XYZ file of C-alpha atoms in Angstrom:
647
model
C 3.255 14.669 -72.504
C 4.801 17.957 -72.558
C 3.497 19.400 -68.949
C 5.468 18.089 -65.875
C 4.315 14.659 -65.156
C 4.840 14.948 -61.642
C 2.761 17.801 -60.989
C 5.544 20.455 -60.481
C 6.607 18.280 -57.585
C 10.746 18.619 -58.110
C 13.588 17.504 -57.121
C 14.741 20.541 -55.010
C 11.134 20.062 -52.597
C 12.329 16.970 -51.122
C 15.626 18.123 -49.880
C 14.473 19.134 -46.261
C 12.561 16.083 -46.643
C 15.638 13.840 -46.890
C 17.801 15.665 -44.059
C 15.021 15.941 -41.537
C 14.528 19.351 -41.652
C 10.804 19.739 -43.966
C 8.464 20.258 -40.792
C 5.571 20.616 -43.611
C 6.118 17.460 -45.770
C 2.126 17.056 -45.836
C 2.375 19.900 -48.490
C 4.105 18.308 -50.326
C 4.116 13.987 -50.773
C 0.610 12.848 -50.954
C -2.304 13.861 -52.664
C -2.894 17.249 -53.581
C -5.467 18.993 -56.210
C -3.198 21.129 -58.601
C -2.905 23.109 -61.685
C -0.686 22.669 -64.264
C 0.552 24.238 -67.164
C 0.584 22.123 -70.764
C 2.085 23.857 -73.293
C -0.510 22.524 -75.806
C -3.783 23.265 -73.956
C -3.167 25.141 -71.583
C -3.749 24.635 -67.753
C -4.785 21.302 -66.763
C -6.815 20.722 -63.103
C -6.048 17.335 -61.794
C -4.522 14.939 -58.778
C -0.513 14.998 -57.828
C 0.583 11.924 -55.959
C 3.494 11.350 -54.522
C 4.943 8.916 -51.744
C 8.236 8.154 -50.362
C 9.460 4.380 -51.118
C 12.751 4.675 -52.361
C 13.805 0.794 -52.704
C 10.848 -0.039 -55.019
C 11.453 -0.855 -58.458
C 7.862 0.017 -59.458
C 4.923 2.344 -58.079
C 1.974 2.145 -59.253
C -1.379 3.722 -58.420
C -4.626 1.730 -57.873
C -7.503 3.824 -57.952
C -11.606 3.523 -58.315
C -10.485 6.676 -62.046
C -8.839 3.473 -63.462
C -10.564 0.728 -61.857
C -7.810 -0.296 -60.171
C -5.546 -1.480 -62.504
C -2.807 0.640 -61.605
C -1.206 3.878 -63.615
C 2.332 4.032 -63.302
C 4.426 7.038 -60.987
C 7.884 7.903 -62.167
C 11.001 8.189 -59.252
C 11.954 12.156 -59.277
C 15.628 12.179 -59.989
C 18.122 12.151 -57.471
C 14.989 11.269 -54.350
C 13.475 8.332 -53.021
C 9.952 9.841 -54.231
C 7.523 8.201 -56.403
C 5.074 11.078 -58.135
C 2.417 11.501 -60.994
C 0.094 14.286 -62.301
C -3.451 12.449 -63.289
C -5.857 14.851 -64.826
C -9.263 15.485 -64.037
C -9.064 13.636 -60.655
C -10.271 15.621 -57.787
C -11.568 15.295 -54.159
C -13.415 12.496 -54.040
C -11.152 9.875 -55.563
C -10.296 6.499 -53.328
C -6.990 5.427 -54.398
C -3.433 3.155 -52.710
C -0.131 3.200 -54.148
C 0.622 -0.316 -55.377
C 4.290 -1.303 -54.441
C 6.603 -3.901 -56.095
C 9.281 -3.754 -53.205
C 13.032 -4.828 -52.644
C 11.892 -7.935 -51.757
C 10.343 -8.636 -55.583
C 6.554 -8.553 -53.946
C 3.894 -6.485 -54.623
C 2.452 -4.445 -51.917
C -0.963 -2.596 -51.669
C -0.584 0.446 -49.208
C -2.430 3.750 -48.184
C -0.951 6.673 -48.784
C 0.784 8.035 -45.506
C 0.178 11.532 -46.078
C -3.808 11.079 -46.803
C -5.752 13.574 -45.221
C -8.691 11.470 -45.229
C -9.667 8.023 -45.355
C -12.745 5.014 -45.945
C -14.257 4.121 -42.972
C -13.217 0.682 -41.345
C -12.532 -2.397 -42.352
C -12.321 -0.608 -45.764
C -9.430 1.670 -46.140
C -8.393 3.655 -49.226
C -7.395 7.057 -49.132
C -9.631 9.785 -50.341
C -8.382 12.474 -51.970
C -9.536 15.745 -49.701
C -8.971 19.485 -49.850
C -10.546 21.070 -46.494
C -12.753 24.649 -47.667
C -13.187 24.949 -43.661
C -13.289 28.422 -42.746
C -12.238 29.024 -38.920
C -14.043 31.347 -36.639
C -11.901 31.397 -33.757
C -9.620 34.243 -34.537
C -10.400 35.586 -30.944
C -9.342 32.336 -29.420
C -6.139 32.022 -31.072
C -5.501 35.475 -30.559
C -5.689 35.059 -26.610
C -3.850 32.038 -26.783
C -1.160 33.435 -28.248
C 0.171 35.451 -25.181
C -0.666 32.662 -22.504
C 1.585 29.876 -20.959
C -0.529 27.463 -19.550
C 1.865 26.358 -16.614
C 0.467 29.806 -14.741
C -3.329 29.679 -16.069
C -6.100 27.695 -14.779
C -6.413 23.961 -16.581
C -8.949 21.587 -15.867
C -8.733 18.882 -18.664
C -12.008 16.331 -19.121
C -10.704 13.412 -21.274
C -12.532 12.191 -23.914
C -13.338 9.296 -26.085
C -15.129 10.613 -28.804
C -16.499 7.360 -30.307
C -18.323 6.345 -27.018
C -19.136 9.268 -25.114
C -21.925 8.970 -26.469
C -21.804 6.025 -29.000
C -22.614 7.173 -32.423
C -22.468 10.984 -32.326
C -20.703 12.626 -35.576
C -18.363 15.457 -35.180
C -21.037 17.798 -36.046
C -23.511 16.424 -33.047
C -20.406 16.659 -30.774
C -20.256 20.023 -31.385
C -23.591 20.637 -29.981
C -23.593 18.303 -27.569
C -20.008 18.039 -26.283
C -19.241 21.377 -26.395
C -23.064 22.362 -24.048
C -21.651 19.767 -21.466
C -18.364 21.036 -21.019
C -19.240 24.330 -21.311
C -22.346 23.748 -17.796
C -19.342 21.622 -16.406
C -16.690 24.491 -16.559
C -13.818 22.693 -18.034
C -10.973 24.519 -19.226
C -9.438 22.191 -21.884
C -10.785 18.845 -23.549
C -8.194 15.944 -24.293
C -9.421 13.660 -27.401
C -7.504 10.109 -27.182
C -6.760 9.934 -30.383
C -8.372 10.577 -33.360
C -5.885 9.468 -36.129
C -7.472 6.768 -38.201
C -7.158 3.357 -36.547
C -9.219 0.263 -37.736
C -9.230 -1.620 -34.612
C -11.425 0.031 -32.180
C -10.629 -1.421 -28.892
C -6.865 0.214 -29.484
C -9.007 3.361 -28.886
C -7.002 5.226 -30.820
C -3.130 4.298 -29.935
C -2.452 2.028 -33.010
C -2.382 4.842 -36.054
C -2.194 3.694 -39.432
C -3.240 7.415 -40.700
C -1.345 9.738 -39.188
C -2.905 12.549 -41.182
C -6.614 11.418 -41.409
C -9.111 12.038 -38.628
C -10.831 8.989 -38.790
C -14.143 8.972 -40.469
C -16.332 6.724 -38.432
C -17.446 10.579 -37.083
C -17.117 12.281 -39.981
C -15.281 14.369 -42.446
C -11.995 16.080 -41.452
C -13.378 19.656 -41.768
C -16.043 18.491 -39.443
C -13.689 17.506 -36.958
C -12.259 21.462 -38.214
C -15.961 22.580 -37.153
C -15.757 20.781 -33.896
C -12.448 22.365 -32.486
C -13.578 25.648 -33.921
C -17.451 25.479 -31.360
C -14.957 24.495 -28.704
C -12.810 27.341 -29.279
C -15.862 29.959 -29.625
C -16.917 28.491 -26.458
C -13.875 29.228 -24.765
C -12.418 25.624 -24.277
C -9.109 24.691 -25.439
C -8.787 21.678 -27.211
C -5.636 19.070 -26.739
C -5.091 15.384 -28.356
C -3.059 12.775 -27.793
C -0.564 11.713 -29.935
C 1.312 8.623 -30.816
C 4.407 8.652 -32.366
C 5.781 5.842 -30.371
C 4.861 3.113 -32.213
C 2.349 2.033 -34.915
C 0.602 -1.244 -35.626
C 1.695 -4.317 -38.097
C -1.024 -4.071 -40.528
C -0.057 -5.209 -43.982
C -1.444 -2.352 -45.652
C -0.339 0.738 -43.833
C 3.377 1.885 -42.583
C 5.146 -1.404 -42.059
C 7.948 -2.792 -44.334
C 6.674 -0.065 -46.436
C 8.766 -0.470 -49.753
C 9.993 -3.984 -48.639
C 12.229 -3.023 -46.371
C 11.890 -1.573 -43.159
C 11.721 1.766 -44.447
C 9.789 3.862 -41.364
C 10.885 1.425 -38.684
C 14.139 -0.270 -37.680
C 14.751 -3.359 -39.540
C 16.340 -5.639 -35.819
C 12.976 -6.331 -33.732
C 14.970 -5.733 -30.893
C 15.075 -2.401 -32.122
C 11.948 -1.872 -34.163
C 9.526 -4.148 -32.311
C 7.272 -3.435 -28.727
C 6.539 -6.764 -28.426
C 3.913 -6.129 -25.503
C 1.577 -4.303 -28.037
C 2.443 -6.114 -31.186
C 3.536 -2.746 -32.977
C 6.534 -1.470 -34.903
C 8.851 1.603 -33.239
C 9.689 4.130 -35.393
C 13.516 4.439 -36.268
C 13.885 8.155 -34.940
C 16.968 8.271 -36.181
C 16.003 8.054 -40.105
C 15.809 11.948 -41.609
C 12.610 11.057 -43.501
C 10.997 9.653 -40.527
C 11.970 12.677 -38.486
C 10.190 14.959 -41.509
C 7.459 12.789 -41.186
C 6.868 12.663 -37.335
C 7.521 16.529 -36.921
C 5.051 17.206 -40.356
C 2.965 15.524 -38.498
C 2.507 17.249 -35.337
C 2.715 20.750 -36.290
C -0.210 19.613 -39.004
C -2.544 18.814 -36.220
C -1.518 22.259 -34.370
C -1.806 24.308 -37.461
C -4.593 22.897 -39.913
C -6.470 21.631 -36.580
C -5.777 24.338 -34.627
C -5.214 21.955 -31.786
C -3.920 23.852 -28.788
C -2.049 21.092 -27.005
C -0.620 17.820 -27.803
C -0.279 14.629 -25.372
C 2.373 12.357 -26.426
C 2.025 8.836 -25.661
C 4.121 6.218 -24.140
C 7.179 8.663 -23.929
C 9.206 6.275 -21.885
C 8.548 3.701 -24.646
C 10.359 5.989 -26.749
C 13.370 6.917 -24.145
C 14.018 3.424 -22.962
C 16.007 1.084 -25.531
C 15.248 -1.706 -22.809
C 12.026 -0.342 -21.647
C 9.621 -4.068 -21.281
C 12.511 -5.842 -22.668
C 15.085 -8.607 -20.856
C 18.523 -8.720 -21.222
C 20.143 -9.696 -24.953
C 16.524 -8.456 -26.058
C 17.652 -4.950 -26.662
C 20.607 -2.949 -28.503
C 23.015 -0.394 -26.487
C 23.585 2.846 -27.628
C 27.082 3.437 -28.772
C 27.903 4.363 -24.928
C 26.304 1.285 -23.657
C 23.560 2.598 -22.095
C 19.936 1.804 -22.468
C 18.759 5.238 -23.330
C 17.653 6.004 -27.077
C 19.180 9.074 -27.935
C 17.498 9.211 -31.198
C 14.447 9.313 -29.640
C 15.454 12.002 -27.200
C 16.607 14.117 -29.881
C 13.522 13.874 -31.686
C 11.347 14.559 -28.756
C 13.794 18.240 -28.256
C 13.420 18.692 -31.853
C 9.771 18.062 -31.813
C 9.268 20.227 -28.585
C 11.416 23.173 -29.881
C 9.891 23.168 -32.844
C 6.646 23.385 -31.956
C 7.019 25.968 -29.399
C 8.645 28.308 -31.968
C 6.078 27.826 -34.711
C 2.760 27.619 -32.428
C 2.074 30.437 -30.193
C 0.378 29.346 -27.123
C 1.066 25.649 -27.542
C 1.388 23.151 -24.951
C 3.598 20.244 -25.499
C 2.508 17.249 -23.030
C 4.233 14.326 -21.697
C 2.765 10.801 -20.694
C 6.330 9.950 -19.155
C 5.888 7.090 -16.276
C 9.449 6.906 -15.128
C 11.622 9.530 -13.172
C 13.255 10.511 -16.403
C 15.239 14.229 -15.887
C 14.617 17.393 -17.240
C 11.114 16.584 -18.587
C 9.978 20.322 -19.018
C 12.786 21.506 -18.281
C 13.901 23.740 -22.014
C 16.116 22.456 -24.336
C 18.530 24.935 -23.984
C 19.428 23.541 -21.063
C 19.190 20.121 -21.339
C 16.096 19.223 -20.959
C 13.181 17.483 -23.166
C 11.582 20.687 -23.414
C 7.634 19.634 -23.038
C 5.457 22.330 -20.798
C 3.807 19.841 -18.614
C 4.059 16.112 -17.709
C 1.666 13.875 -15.733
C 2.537 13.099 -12.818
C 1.652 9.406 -12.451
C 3.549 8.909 -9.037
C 0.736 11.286 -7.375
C -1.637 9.105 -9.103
C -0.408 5.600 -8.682
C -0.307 6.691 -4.948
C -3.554 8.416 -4.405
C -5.448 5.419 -6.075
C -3.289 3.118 -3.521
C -4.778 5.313 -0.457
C -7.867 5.883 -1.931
C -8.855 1.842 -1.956
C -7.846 1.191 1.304
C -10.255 0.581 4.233
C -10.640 4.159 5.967
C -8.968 2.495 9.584
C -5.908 0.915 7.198
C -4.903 4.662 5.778
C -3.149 6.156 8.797
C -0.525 3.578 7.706
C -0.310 5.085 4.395
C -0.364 8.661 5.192
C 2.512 9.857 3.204
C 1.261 8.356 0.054
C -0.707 11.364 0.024
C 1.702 13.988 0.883
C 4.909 12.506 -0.642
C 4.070 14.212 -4.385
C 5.442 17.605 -2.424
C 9.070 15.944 -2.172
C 9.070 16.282 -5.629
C 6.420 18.447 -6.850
C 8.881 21.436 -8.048
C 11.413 19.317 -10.114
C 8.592 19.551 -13.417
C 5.420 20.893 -14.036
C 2.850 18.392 -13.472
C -0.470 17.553 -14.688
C -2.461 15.413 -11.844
C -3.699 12.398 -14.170
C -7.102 10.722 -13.527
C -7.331 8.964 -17.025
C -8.864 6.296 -19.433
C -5.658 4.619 -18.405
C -7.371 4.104 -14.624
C -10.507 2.685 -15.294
C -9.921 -0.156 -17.758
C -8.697 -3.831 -17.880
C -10.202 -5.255 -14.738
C -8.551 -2.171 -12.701
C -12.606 -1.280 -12.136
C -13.848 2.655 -12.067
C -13.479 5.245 -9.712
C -16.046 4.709 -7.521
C -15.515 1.179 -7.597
C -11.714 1.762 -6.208
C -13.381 2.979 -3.175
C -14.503 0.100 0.077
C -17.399 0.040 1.784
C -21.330 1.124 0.849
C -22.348 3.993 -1.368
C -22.238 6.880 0.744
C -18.780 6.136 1.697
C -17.911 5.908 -1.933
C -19.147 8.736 -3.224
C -18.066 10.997 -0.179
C -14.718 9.805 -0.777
C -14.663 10.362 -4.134
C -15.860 14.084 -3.471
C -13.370 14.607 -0.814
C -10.644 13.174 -3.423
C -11.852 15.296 -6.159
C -11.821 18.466 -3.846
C -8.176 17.163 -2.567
C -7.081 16.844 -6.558
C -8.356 20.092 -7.813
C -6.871 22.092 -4.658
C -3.418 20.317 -4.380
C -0.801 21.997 -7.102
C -0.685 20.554 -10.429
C -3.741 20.914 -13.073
C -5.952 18.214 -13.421
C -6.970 15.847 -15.972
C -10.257 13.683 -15.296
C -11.528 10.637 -17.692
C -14.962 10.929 -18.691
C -18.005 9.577 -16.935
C -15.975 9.940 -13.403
C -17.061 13.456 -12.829
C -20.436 11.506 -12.397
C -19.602 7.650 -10.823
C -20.089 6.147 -13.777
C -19.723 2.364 -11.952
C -18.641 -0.231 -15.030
C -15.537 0.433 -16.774
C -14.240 2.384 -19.689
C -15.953 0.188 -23.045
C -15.552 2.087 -25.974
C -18.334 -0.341 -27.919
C -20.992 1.598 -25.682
C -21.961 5.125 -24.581
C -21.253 6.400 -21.276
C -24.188 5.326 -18.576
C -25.281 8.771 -18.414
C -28.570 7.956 -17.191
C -27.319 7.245 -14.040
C -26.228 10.914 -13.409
C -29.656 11.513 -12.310
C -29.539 9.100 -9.589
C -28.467 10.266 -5.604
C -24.930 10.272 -5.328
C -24.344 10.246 -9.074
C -26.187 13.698 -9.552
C -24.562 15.066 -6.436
C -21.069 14.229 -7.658
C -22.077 15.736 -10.772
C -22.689 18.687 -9.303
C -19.653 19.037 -7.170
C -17.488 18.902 -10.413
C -19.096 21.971 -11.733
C -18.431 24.077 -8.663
C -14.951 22.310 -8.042
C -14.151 23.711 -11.620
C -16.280 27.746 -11.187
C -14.049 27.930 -7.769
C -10.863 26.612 -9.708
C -11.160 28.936 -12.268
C -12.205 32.010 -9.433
C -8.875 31.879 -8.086
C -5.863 32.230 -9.282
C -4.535 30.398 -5.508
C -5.166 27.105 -7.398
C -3.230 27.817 -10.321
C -0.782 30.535 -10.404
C 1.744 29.401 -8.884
C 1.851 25.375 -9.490
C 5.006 25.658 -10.095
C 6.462 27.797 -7.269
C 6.999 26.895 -3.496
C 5.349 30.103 -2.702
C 1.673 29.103 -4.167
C 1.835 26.292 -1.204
C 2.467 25.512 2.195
C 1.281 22.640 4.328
C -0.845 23.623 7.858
C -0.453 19.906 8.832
C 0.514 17.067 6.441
C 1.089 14.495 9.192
C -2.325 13.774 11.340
C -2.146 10.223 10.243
C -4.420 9.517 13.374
C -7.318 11.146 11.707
C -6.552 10.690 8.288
C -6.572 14.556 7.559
C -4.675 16.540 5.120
C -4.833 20.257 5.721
C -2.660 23.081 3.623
C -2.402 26.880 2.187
C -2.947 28.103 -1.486
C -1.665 31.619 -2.351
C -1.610 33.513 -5.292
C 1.224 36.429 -6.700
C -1.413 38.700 -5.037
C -1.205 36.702 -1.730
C -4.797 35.648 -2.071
C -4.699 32.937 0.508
C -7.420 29.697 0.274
C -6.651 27.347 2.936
C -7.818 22.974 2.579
C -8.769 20.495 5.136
C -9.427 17.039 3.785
C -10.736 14.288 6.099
C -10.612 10.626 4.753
C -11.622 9.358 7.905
C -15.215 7.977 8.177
C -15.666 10.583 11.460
C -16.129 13.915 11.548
C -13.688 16.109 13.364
C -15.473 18.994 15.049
C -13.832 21.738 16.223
C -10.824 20.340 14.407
C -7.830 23.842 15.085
C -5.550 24.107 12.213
C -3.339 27.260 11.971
C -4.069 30.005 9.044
C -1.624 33.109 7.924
C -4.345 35.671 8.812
C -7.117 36.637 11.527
C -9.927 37.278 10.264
C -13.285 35.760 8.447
C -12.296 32.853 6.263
C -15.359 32.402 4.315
C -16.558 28.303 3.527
C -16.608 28.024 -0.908
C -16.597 24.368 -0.998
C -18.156 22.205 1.364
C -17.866 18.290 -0.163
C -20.715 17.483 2.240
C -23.371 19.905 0.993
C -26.184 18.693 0.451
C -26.453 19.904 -2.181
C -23.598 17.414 -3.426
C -25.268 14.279 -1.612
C -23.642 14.795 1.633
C -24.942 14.558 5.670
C -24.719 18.814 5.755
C -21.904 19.081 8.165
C -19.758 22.470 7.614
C -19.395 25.505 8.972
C -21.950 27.415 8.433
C -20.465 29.306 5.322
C -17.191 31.045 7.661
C -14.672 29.924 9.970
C -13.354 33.140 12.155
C -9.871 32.729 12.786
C -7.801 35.134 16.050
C -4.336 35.941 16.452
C -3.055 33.264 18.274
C -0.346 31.619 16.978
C -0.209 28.091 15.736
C 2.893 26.071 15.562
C 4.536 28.185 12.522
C 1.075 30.257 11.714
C -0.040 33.791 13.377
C -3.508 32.852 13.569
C -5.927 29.259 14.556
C -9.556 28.455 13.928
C -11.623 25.824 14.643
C -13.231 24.009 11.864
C -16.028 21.495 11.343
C -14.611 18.731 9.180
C -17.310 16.364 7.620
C -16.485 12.789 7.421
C -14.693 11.772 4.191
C -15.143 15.474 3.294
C -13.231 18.648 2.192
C -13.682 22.497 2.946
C -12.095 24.673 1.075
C -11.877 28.437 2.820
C -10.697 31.358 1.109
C -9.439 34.625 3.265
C -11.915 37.278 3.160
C -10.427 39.852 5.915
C -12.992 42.149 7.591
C -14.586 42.923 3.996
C -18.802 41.910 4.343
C -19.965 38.326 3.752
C -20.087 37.796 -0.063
C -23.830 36.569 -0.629
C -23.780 32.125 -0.216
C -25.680 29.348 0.214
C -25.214 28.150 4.152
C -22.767 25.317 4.706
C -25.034 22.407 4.418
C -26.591 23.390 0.704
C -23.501 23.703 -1.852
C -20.380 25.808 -2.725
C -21.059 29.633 -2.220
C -23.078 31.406 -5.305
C -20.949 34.495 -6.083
C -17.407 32.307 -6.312
């Protein structure tokens, strides 16, 4: 054969491969459409493949071009890398890379680096070259100069394959995109949408890293769905798991024989609570291959956020594991500083390569310096969830209304420690499955009590600092848990108390997004200051929002079953306050107690405030007032219908 039998693939390509520094290795191993040049007959169209197994003694390829017999690759001198040029192959083709390993068995496995793949319980790879042409040049424009710690993010999480059961990518894009768009989301979060074969893992056991799995479609379909998003003016995020990866035979594990992506000691390279492999962070391929990996999803994808999973999995040597279970690290202690530095690398990299990225972290534990920058010592995401505030608030939030004055602080204690990282407030699929029952279900007593106290919580989450992440079907009491085999119940959101809540959700999000006083300044002391975070007696909650232009909103939250008339908090300013959320509207289900769309407030001080007011709180209800001065009344509904019109 006198053109290059591995497809111009050479030795030189896999360097930054091999010392952890090729961030693009997708570009390269796998399968890739190329020309070549044949010094006979000129240049030759065909199929490259290549894949990293470097203690085989053979590689072959098993494809439906040659039946599946299996053509032989050739190792590229001086790498671990297995290629071969086949002509006239093209998108299309199913093929695996057949492996005789160390171990002196054969070994049938996908290729890694496929960007697409058969729909389960088959599973070749499928040769695919996207021809996707993105419209969302105005998106990623605007994107480009924002950091999302001091814009407005309200994240609806999403399982694609059941939120409404059986909807392709391209449907989604109608459909998903309408209902976020009339609900006034900011951001969507997809779990994720890697290939994975077993569907109740939802998403969290990969065994295609590169392939968006194709029970919904095509990968430039899932292209086409990001892009309507975009155009629509939502940003899209998805999680992402590169803490672990499932045993199957045929994908990652014991690769070549040997445990090639993950340590070899199961007390290293084992979770044994979810029956999975951990990747061994440490390995320079693996490290090419993790990294690839992400900035693939934010640059082919154009994904504009990624949520990584587990992250205390990954920063834990000991984390679920007893003693003589787990390995030191050579100081002795149980943190896995591999994994840290791949997280900074990860991190770094990303935010120098993706303008307008955000880098998430699912981190449970009180780990330091989560978001705090690299440079100085930190892990270097942009936000984290904070899953103390949520832990706690879905403590309070079950107890009997007469039982939470003895819990108070669970809902005020998030402030101790609300500066130390930037925080996401977490309501997720993570909350509503395994017996732990939805969020209206959390809640005692009969149905108006539940779904006033879920509006009052809702109006408590979206005004207290942090952005917001909400699973989907609790914007609308959805009562049975999370089942990814079936749709969402949506016909309930039709239904009193459903609808209302419904409702609420949309205006919660047009008010977020109105003012900058529930955003801006998250992350600074000055965006919030407490009117009175200790009325246990009467289960109330009542606290300032300001802006960097000193817009002021003030809160009152009642989770008492009473309403508090005439209930005086202080306020920074005299004036008309004027009522934009009322949880209690009837519009929103509620009994109509409020204020009549304004609270006046005079100059008479109050405790560490200038000015007091008196203010009708509803029972297990929120207002939420925003300063208006002596300007005129904005046009509003009254107090007892919904959230006012013009916010």
């Amino acid at each position: 054969m006198s053109h290059d039998s591995h497809g111009g693939l050479q030795g030189w390509d896999l360097e930054g491969f091999h010392n952890g520094g090729d961030t693009e290795v997708w570009k390269r191993l796998g399968a890739h459409v190329v020309t070549v040049h044949d010094e006979e007959r000129g240049e030759l169209t065909g199929t490259r493949f290549a894949v990293w197994a470097p203690n085989a003694t053979d590689v072959r390829i098993n494809a439906d071009f040659n039946w599946w017999t299996g053509d032989p690759l050739t190792r590229i001198p001086g790498t671990g890398v297995w290629a071969t040029f086949v002509e006239g192959v093209g998108d299309g083709t199913l093929y695996k890379f057949n492996i005789l390993g160390a171990d002196g068995v054969w070994h049938e496995k996908v290729d890694p680096m496929a960007f697409f793949a058969e729909q389960a319980p088959a599973n070749s790879s499928i040769v695919y070259t996207s021809a996707f042409g993105w419209d969302d040049d105005e998106w990623m424009a605007k994107r480009a100069s924002k950091n999302m710690q001091v814009e407005p993010m309200s994240i609806y999480e999403v399982h694609l394959g059941s939120w409404r059961k059986g909807k392709t990518y391209l449907e989604l894009a109608e459909e998903l995109v309408e209902y976020v768009t009339w609900q006034g989301f900011t951001h969507v979060e997809f779990l994720p949408v890697s290939e994975h074969p077993f569907e109740p893992s939802w998403g969290y056991q990969v065994t295609n890293y590169f392939a968006p799995e194709s029970r919904l479609g095509k990968p430039d379909e899932f292209r086409y769905l990001v892009d309507r998003l975009h155009r629509a003016g939502v940003g899209v995020i998805l999680d992402w798991v590169p803490g672990h990866f499932p045993k199957d035979e045929w994908a990652l594990g014991r690769f070549d024989g040997t445990a090639l992506y993950e340590h070899a000691d199961p007390r290293q390279g084992e979770h044994k609570d979810w029956g999975t492999y951990i990747f061994n962070y440490g390995r320079n391929e693996v490290k090419s291959f993790l990294v690839s990996n992400a900035l693939y999803w934010a640059t082919e994808f154009h994904i504009d956020g990624l949520r990584v999973d587990a992250v205390a999995s990954m920063l834990y040597l000991d984390y679920s594991r007893n003693e003589g279970e787990w390995v030191p690290n050579e100081f002795g202690g149980n943190h896995n500083l591999e994994a840290i530095d791949f997280l900074r690398y990860v991190n770094r990299h990303l935010y120098e390569r993706v303008p307008g990225i955000t880098m998430i972290a699912e981190e449970s534990t009180s780990f330091s310096g989560v978001t705090q920058p690299t440079n100085l010592g930190g892990l270097g995401f942009g936000m984290k969830w904070n899953m103390g505030w949520m832990n706690d608030s879905l403590r309070y939030l079950a107890l009997e209304p007469i039982y939470r004055q003895w819990h108070h602080h669970e809902m005020t204690f998030a402030m101790v420690y609300q500066y130390s990282e930037n925080f996401i407030l977490p309501i997720s699929h993570d909350e509503v499955v395994h017996g732990k029952g939805s969020m209206i279900n959390k809640i005692p007593q009969d149905a108006w009590r539940q779904f006033a106290t879920l509006r009052a919580f809702y109006a408590f989450m979206w005004a207290f600092p942090g952005k917001q992440l909400l699973f989907m079907g609790q914007e609308f009491g959805q009562r049975s848990e999370f089942n990814e085999a079936v749709s969402l119940e949506w016909w309930v959101s039709d239904l009193w108390g459903h609808h209302g809540l419904q409702q609420l959700i949309k205006d919660l999000n047009a008010v977020y997004r109105a003012h900058p006083a529930l955003w801006q300044l998250d992350g600074d002391p000055a965006g919030f200051q407490w009117i009175n975070a200790d009325d246990a007696g009467h289960n109330t909650y009542a606290w300032v929002r300001s802006d960097a232009a000193d817009q002021r909103l003030a809160v009152v939250v009642n989770f008492s079953s009473e309403p508090w008339y005439d209930y005086e908090i202080g306020l920074p300013q005299a004036g008309r306050w004027s009522e934009i959320i009322n949880t209690d509207a009837t519009l929103y289900d509620g009994s109509g107690i409020g204020n009549f769309g304004e609270v006046t407030a005079t100059a008479e001080p109050w405790g560490d405030f200038p000015a007091r007011a008196k203010v009708q709180v509803p029972p297990l209800g929120a207002v939420i007032l925003r300063y208006d001065g002596d300007e005129p009344a904005p046009r509003r509904a009254t107090a007892s219908t919904g959230a006012e019109l013009t916010a």
